[in-house]
Coordinates of C-alpha atoms in Angstrom, one line a residue:
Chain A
X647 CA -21.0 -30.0 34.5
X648 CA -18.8 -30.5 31.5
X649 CA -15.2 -29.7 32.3
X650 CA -13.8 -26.3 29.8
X651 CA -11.3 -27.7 27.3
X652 CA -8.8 -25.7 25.1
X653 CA -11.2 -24.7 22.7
X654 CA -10.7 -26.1 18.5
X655 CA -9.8 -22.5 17.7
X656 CA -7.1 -22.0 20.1
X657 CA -5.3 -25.0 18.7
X658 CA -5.9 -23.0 15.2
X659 CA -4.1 -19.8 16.7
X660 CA -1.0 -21.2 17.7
X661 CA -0.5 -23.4 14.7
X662 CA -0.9 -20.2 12.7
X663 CA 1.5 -18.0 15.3
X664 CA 3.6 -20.2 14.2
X665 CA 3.5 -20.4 10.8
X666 CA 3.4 -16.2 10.8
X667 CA 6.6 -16.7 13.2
X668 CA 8.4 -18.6 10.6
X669 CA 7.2 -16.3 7.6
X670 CA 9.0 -13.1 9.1
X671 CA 12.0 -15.2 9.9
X672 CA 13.5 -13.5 6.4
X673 CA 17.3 -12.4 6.7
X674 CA 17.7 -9.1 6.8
X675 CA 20.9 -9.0 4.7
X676 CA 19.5 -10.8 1.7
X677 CA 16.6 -8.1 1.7
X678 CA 17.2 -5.1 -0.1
X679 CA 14.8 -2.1 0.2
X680 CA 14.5 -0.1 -2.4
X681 CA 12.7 3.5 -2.4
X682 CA 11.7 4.4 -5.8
X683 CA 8.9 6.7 -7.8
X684 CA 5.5 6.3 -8.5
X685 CA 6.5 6.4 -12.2
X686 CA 8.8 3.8 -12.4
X687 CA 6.4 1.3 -11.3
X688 CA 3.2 2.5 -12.9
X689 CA 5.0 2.3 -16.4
X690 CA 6.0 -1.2 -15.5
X691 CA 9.6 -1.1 -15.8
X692 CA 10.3 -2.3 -12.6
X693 CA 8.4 -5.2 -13.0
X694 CA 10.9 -6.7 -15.5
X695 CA 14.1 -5.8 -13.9
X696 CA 13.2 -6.9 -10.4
X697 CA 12.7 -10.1 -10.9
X698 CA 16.0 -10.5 -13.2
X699 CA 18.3 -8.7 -10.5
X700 CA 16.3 -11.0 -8.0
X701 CA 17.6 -14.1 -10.1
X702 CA 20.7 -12.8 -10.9
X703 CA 21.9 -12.0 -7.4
X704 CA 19.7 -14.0 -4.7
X705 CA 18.5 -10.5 -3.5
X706 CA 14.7 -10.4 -2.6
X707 CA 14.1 -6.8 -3.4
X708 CA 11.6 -4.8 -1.6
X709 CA 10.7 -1.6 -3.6
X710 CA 8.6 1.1 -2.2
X711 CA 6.8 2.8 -5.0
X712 CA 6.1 6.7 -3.4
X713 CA 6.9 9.8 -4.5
X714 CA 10.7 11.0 -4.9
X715 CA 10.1 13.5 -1.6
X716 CA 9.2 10.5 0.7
X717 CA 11.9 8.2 -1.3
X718 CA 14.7 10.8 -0.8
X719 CA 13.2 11.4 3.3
X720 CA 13.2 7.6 3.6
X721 CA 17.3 7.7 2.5
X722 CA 17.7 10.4 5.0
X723 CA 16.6 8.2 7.9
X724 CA 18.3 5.2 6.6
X725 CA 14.8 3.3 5.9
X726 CA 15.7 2.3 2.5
X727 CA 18.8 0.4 1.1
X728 CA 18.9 2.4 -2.6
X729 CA 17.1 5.0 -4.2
X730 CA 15.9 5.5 -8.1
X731 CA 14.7 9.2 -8.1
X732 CA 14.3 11.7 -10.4
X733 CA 14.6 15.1 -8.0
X734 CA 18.0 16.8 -8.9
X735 CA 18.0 19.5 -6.7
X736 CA 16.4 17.1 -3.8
X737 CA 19.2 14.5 -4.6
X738 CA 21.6 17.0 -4.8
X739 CA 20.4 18.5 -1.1
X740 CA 20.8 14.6 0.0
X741 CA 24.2 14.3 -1.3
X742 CA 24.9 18.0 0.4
X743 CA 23.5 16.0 3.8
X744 CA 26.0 13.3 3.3
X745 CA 23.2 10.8 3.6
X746 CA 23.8 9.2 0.1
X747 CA 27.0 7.8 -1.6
X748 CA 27.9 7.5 -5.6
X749 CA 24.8 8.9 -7.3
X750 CA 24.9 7.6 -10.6
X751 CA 23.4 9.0 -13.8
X752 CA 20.7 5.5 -14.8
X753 CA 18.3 7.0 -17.6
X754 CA 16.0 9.8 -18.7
X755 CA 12.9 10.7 -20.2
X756 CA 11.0 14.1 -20.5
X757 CA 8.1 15.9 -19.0
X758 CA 5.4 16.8 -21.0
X759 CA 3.0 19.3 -20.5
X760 CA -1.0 17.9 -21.0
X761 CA -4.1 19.2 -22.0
X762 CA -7.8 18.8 -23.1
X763 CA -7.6 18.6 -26.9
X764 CA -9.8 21.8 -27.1
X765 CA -6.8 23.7 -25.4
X766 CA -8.9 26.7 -24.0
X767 CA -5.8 28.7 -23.3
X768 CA -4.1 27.8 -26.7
X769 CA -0.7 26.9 -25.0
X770 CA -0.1 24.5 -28.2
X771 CA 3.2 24.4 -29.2
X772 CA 4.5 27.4 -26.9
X773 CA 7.9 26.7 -24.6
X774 CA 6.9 25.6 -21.0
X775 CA 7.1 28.8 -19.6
X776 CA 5.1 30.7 -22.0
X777 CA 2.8 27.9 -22.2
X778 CA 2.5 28.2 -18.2
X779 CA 1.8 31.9 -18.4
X780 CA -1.0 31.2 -21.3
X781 CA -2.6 28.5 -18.9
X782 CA -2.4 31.0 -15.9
X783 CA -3.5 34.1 -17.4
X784 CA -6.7 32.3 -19.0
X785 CA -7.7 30.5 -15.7
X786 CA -7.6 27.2 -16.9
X787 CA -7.3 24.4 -14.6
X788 CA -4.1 23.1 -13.9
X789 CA -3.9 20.0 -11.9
X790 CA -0.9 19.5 -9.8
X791 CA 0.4 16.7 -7.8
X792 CA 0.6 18.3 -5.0
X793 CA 2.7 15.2 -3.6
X794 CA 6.3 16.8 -3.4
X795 CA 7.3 14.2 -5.6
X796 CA 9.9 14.9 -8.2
X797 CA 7.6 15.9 -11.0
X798 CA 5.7 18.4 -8.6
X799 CA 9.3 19.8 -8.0
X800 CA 9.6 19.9 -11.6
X801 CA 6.5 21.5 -11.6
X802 CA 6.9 24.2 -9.0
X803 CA 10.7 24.6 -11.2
X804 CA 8.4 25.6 -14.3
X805 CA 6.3 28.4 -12.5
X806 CA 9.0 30.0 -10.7
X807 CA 11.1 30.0 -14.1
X808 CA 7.7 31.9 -15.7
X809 CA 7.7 34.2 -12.9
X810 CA 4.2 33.1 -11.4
X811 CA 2.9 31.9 -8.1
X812 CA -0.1 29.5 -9.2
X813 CA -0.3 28.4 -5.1
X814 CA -3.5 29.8 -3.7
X815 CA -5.5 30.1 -7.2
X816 CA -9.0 28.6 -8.2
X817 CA -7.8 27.3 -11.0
X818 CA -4.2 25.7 -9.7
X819 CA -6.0 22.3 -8.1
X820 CA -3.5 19.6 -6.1
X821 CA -4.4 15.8 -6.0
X822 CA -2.1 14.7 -3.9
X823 CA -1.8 11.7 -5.5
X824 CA 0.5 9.5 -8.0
X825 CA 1.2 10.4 -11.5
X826 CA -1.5 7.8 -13.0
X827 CA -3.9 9.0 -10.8
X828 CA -3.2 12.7 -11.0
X829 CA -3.7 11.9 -15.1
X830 CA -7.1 10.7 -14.8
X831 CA -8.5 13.6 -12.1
X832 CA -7.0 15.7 -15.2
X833 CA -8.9 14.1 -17.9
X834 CA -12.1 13.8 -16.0
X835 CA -12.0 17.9 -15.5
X836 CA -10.5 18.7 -18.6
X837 CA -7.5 19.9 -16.7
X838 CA -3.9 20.9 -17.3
X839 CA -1.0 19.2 -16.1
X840 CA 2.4 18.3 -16.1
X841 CA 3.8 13.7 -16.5
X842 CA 6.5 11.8 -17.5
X843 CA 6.0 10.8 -20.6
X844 CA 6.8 7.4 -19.3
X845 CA 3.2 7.2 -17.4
X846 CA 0.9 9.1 -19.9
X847 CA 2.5 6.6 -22.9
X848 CA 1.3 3.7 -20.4
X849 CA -1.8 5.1 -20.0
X850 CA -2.7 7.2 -22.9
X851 CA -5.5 5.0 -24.7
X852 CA -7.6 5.5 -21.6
X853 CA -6.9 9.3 -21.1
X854 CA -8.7 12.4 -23.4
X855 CA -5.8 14.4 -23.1
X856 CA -2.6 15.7 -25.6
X857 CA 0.9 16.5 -25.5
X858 CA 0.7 20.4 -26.0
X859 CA 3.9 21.6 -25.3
X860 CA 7.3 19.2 -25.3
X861 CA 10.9 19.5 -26.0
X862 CA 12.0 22.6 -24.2
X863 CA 15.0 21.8 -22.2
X864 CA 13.5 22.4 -19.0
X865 CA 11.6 19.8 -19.4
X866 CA 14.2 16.9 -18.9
X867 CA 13.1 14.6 -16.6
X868 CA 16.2 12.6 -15.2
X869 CA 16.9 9.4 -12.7
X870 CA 19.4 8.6 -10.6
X871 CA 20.3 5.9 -8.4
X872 CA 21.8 6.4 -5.2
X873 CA 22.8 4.3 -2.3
X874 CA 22.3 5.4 1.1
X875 CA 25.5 5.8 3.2
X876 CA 26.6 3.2 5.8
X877 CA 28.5 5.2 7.6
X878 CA 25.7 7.3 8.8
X879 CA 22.8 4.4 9.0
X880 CA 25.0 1.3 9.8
X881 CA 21.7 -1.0 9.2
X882 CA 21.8 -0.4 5.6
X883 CA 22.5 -3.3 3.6
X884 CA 25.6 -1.7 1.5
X885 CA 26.3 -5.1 -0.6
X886 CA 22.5 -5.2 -1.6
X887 CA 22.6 -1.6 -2.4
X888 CA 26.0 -1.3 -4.4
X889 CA 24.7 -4.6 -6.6
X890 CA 21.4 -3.5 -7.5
X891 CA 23.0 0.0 -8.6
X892 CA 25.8 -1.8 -10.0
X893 CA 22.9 -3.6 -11.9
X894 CA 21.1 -0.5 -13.2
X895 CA 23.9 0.8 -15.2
X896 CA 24.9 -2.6 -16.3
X897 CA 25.4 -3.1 -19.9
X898 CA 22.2 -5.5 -20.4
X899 CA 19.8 -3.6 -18.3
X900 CA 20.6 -0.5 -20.0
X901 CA 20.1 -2.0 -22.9
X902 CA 16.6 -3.3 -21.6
X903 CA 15.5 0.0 -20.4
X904 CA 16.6 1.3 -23.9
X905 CA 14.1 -0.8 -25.9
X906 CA 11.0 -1.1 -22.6
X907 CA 7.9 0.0 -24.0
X908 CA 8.2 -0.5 -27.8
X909 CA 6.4 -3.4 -28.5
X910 CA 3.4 -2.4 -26.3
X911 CA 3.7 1.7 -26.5
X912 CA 5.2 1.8 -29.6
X913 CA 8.1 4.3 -28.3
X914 CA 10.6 3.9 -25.7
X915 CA 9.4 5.3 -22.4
X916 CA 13.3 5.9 -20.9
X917 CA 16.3 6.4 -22.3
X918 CA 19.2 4.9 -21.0
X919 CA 21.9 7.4 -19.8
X920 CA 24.3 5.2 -17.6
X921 CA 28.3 6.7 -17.8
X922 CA 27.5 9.7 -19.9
X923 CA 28.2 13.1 -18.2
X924 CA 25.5 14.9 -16.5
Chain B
X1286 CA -21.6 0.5 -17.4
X1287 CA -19.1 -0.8 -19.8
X1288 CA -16.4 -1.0 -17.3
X1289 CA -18.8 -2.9 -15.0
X1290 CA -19.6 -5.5 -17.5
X1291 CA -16.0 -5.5 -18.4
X1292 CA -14.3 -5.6 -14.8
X1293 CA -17.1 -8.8 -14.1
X1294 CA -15.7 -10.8 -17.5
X1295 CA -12.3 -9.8 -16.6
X1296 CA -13.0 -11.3 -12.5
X1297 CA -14.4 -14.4 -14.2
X1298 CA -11.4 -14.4 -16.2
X1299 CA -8.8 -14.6 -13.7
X1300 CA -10.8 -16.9 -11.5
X1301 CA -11.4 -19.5 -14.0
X1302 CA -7.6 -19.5 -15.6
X1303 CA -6.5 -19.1 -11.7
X1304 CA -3.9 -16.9 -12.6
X1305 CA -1.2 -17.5 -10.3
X1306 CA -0.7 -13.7 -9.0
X1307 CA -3.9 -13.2 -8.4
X1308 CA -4.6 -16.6 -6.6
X1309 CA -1.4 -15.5 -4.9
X1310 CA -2.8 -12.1 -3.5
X1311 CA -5.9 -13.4 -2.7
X1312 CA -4.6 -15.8 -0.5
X1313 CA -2.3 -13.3 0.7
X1314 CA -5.0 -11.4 1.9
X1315 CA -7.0 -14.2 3.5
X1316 CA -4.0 -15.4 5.4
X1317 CA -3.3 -11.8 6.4
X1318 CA -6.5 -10.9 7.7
X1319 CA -7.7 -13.9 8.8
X1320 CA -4.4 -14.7 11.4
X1321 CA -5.0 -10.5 12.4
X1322 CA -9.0 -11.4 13.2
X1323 CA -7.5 -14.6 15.3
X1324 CA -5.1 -12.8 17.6
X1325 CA -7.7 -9.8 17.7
X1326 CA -9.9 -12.4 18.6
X1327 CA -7.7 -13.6 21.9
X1328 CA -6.7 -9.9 22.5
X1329 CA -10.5 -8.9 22.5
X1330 CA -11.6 -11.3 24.8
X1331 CA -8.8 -10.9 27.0
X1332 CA -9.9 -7.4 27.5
X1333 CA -13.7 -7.8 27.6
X1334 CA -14.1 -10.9 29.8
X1335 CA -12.5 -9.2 32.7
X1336 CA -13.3 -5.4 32.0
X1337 CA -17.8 -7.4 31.8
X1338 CA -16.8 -9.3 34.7
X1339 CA -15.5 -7.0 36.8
X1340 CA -16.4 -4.0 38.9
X1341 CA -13.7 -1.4 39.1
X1342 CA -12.7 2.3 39.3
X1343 CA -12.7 3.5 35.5
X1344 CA -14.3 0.8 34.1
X1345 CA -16.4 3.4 32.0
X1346 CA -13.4 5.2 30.7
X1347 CA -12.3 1.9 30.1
X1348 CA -15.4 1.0 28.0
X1349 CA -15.4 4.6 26.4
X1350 CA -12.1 4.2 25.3
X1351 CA -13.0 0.7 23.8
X1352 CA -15.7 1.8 22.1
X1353 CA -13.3 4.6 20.5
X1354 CA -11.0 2.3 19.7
X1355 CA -13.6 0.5 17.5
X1356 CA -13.3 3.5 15.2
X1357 CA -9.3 3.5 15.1
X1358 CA -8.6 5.3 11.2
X1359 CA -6.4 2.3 9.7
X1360 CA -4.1 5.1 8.3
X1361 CA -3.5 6.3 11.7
X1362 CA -2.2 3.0 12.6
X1363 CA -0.8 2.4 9.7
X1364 CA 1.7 5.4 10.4
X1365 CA 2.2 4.6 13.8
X1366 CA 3.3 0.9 13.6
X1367 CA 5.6 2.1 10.7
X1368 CA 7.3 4.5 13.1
X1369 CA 7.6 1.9 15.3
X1370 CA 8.8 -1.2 13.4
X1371 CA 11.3 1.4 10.8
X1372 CA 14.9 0.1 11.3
X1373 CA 16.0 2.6 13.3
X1374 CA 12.7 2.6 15.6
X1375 CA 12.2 1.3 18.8
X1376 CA 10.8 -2.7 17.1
X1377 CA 13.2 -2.0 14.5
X1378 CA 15.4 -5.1 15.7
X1379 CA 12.2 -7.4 14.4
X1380 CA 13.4 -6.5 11.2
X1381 CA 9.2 -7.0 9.8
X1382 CA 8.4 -3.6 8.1
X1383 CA 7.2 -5.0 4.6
X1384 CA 6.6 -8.0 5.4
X1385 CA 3.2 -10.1 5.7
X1386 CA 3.9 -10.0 9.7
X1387 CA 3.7 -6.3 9.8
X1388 CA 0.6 -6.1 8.1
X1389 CA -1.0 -8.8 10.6
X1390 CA 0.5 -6.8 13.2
X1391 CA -1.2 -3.2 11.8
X1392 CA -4.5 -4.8 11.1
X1393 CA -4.6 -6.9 14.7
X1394 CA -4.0 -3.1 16.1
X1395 CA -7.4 -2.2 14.1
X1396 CA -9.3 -5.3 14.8
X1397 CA -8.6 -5.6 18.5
X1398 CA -10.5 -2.8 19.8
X1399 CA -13.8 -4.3 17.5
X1400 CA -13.6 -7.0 18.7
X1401 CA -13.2 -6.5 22.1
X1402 CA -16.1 -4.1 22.2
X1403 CA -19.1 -5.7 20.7
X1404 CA -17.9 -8.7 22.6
X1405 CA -17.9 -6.9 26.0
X1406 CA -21.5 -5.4 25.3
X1407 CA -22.4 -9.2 24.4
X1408 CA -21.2 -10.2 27.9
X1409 CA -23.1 -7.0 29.4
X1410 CA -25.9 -8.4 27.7
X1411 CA -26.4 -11.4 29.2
X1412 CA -28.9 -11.6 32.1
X1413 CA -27.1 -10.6 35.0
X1414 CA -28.3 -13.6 37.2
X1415 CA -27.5 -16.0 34.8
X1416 CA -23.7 -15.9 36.2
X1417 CA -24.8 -16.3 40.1
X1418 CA -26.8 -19.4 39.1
X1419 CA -24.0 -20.9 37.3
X1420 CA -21.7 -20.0 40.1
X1421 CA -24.3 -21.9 42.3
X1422 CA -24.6 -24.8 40.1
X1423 CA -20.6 -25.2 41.9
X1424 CA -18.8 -24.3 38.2
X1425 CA -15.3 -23.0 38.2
X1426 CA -14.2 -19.6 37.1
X1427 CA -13.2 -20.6 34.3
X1428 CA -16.4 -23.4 33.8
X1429 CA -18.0 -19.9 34.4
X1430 CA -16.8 -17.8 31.9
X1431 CA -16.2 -20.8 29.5
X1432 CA -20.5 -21.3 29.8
X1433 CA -21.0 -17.4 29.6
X1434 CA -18.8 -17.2 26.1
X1435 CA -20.9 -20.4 25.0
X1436 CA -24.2 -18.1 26.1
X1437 CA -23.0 -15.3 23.7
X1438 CA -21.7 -17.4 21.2
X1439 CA -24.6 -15.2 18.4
X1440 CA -23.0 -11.3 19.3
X1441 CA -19.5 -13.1 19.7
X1442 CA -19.6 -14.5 16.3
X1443 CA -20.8 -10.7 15.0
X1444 CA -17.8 -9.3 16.8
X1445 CA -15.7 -11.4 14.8
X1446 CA -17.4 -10.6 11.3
X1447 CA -17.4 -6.9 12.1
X1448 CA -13.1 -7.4 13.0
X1449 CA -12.9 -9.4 9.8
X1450 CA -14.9 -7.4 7.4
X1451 CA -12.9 -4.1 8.9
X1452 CA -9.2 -5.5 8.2
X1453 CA -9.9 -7.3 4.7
X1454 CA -11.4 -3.6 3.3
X1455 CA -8.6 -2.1 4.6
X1456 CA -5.7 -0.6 2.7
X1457 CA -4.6 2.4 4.0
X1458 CA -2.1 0.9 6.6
X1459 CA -1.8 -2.3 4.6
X1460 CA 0.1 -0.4 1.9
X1461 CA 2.1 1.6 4.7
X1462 CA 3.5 -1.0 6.8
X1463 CA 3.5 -3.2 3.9
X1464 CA 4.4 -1.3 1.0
X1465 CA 2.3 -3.1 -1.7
X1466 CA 5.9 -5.3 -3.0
X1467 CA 4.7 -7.5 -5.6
X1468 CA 4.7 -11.3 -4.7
X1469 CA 5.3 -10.5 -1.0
X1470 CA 2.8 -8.3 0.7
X1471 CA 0.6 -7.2 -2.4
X1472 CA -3.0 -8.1 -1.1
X1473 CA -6.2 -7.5 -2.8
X1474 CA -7.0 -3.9 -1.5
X1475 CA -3.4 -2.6 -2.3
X1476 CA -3.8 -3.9 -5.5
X1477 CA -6.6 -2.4 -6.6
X1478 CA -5.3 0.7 -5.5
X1479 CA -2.1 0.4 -7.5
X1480 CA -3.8 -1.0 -11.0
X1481 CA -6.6 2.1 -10.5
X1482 CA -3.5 4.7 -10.6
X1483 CA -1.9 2.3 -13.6
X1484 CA -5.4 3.1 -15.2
X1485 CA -5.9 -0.8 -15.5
X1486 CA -9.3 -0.4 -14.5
X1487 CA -11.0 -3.4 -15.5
X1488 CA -8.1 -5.5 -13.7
X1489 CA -8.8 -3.2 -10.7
X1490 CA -12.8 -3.7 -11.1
X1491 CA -11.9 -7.9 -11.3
X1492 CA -10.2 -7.4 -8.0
X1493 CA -12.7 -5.9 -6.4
X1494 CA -15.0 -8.2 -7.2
X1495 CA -13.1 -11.0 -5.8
X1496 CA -12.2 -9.3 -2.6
X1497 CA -16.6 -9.0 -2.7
X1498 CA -16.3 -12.8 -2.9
X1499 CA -13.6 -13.7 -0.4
X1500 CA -15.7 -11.0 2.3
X1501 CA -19.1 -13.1 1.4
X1502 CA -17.7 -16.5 1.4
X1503 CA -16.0 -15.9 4.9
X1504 CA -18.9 -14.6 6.4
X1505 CA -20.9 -17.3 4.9
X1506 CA -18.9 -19.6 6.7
X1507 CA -19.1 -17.7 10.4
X1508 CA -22.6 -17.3 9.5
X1509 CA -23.2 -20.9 9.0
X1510 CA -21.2 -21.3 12.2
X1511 CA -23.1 -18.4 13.9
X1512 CA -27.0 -20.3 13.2
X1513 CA -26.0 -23.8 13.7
X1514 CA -28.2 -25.0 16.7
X1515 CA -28.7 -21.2 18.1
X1516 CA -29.0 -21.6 21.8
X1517 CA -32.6 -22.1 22.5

């Protein structure tokens, strides 16, 4: 009888324990977490400022792409460093809290309202609410994120200010789902809904739909940075936090966000807002 | 069909130009999944060798709750082993959500209970005088259960297909206790889920393709393993 040896593959797993040992070996105060919305990644903005604050500071930046209601939930618990969200009365609540220091004005674009070009409840060119109170008096699908994210909360803003209560209707559908996503359930059912224009601009070639009502002041849709406070969560990292907002509202990056998306959109998707008033 | 055709030119695309993101999160999700099927490989057999081997009070609810476990929803325990490894939970001091770690950690969760179930009914399996007589051939315990793994080598080998092919498919607690951060913990099936809501769907089809490829060649692999010189 052949004596049992350590098998080749066991050999294999502790080489590879050890290589997974090393790999998580990251220091924590070099990492900086940031919670952020769907929208800022899916336009791709994020994608070219990472990697420059990255360089610039010797930061590795860990950005959680959700929707402004989980961002703003995960500053509450002290689970992310920073926050770039675009919630005011949310943010506002989380100041209220005291569970986020210096909120700090970074940039803006607009919502839109979107619909199938045939526009069955002719809201063309009408204000948000009146365009709302079109949609909902002719039972037209409107498809809603659903998600608690900040343009839902913009969203749910728009139908109280037209005095309805879509919740509970045939026609009023949720996705539950990101702003990209959310845009193509939309197109494929010839739905209404509400974006940044940020996201449809990224992704209009592929969608069927059309801006059909845009302007009205309700409709800004603005983003703020906000670091979570240390005093309450003392794991934050506070240096990480205050340089990547510092960074935001920077001179260069401002100027970055201000001309993102003209060569490929051919319009700015943000505009940059840093030190004006609110 | 055009997206097809297009998502397979676009797959070919990246393979041949190996563009170094995508080589990068392919790797990414080999390494991942592969280490998670390893460590659910020890923690399977840990459990099944003694739970086949042994009588004991419970040992059905112990093989009822196995077999359960096989079915574990990966968002479930993607949630969970958040909770747990969040700063300020109880594994918080490991300092690993959103990392690579974490995600091995979350998909060795899933894979564990696979693996230790089809490899405990293999054990059952075998003909129940087939220990005695190796016993009486004057083997060790662990000569024993070293011959008895050897015996089982074909369902053992299956066990650890079905633990791979469940954690590489996976993305709900991948992107959860990884959070899908580019160049860190972005893996094939969180990418596809990210480019689909970017409405880059032809990138998204590529990816799936290769994560189709990565599935087949590792398989091919065990497989070959698996029906080299099959006992008897």
């Amino acid at each position: 009888m052949r004596t049992p040896r350590f098998p080749g593959w066991t050999w294999l797993l502790a080489a590879s324990l050890a290589c997974a040992g090393l790999q998580a070996g990251q220091p924590a105060a070099k990492t900086v977490i940031l919670a952020t919305t769907t929208s800022t990644q899916d336009s791709g903005l994020l994608d070219e400022l990472i990697p420059r604050f990255e360089k610039q500071t010797g930061y590795v930046v860990k950005t959680i792409a959700v929707g402004s209601g989980q961002a703003i939930a995960m500053g509450k618990k002290g689970e992310a460093d920073v926050l770039l969200v675009h919630s005011p009365d949310a943010e506002k609540a989380l100041m209220a809290e005291g569970s986020g220091v210096n909120r700090r004005l970074v940039m803006h674009n607009d919502f839109i309202l979107l619909g199938p070009a045939g526009d069955p409840a002719r809201v063309r060119g009408k204000a948000a609410a009146a365009a709302l109170q079109a949609i909902a008096a002719g039972h037209a699908v409107f498809m809603s994120r659903g998600d608690n994210s900040g343009t839902h909360a913009q969203e749910k803003k728009l139908w109280a200010a037209a005095g309805l209560k879509p919740e509970g209707q045939a026609w009023y559908q949720q996705t539950g789902l990101g702003m990209g996503q959310t845009l193509a359930v939309a197109a494929e059912k010839r739905a209404y809904t509400l974006s940044d224009r940020g996201t449809y601009l990224a992704l209009r070639k592929k969608l069927g739909l059309e801006i059909l009502s845009e302007g009205d002041a309700a409709l800004l849709n603005v983003y703020h940075v906000i670091e979570v406070d240390p005093a309450r969560h003392p794991r934050v990292n506070t240096p990480g936090a205050r340089a990547f907002a510092d960074f935001l509202v920077s001179k260069a990056v401002q100027t970055t966000i201000k001309e993102f998306g003209i060569g490929t959109f051919g319009s700015p998707l943000f505009f940059p807002d840093a030190g004006r008033p609110e | 069909m055009d997206l097809i055709w297009e998502g397979l030119r676009k797959a070919l695309e990246l393979l041949l130009t190996l563009d170094p993101e995508v080589l990068r999160i392919t790797l990414l999700s080999l390494e991942v999944s592969g280490l998670a099927t390893l460590i659910s490989l020890v923690i399977g057999l840990g459990v099944a060798i003694p739970v086949a081997l042994n009588e004991f009070p419970g040992k059905r609810l112990v093989i009822a709750l196995l077999n359960t476990g096989m079915g574990l929803p990966p968002v479930v325990v993607g949630l969970f082993v958040t909770v747990l490894l969040w700063r300020n939970g109880p594994l918080g001091f490991l300092e690993i959500l959103y990392t690579p770690s974490a995600m091995i950690l979350a998909q060795a969760v899933i894979a564990s209970p696979i693996i230790a179930g089809i490899s405990l009914s293999a054990l059952q399996h075998l003909p129940p005088g087939l220990r005695l007589q190796i016993l009486a051939l004057g083997a060790s315990r662990p000569q024993m259960v070293w011959l008895l793994l050897k015996e089982a080598r074909l369902p053992l080998l299956a066990a650890v297909m079905a633990g791979f092919g469940g954690v590489i498919s996976e993305v709900g607690a991948s992107i959860m206790v990884g959070g899908n951060i580019k160049g860190q913990t972005r893996v094939l099936t969180t990418a596809t889920v990210m480019e689909t809501s970017k409405g880059n769907f032809e990138v998204a089809f590529a990816l799936s393709i290769l994560l189709l490829v990565l599935a087949f060649s590792v398989n091919a692999v065990l497989t070959h393993l698996q029906q080299r010189n099959r006992p008897r």
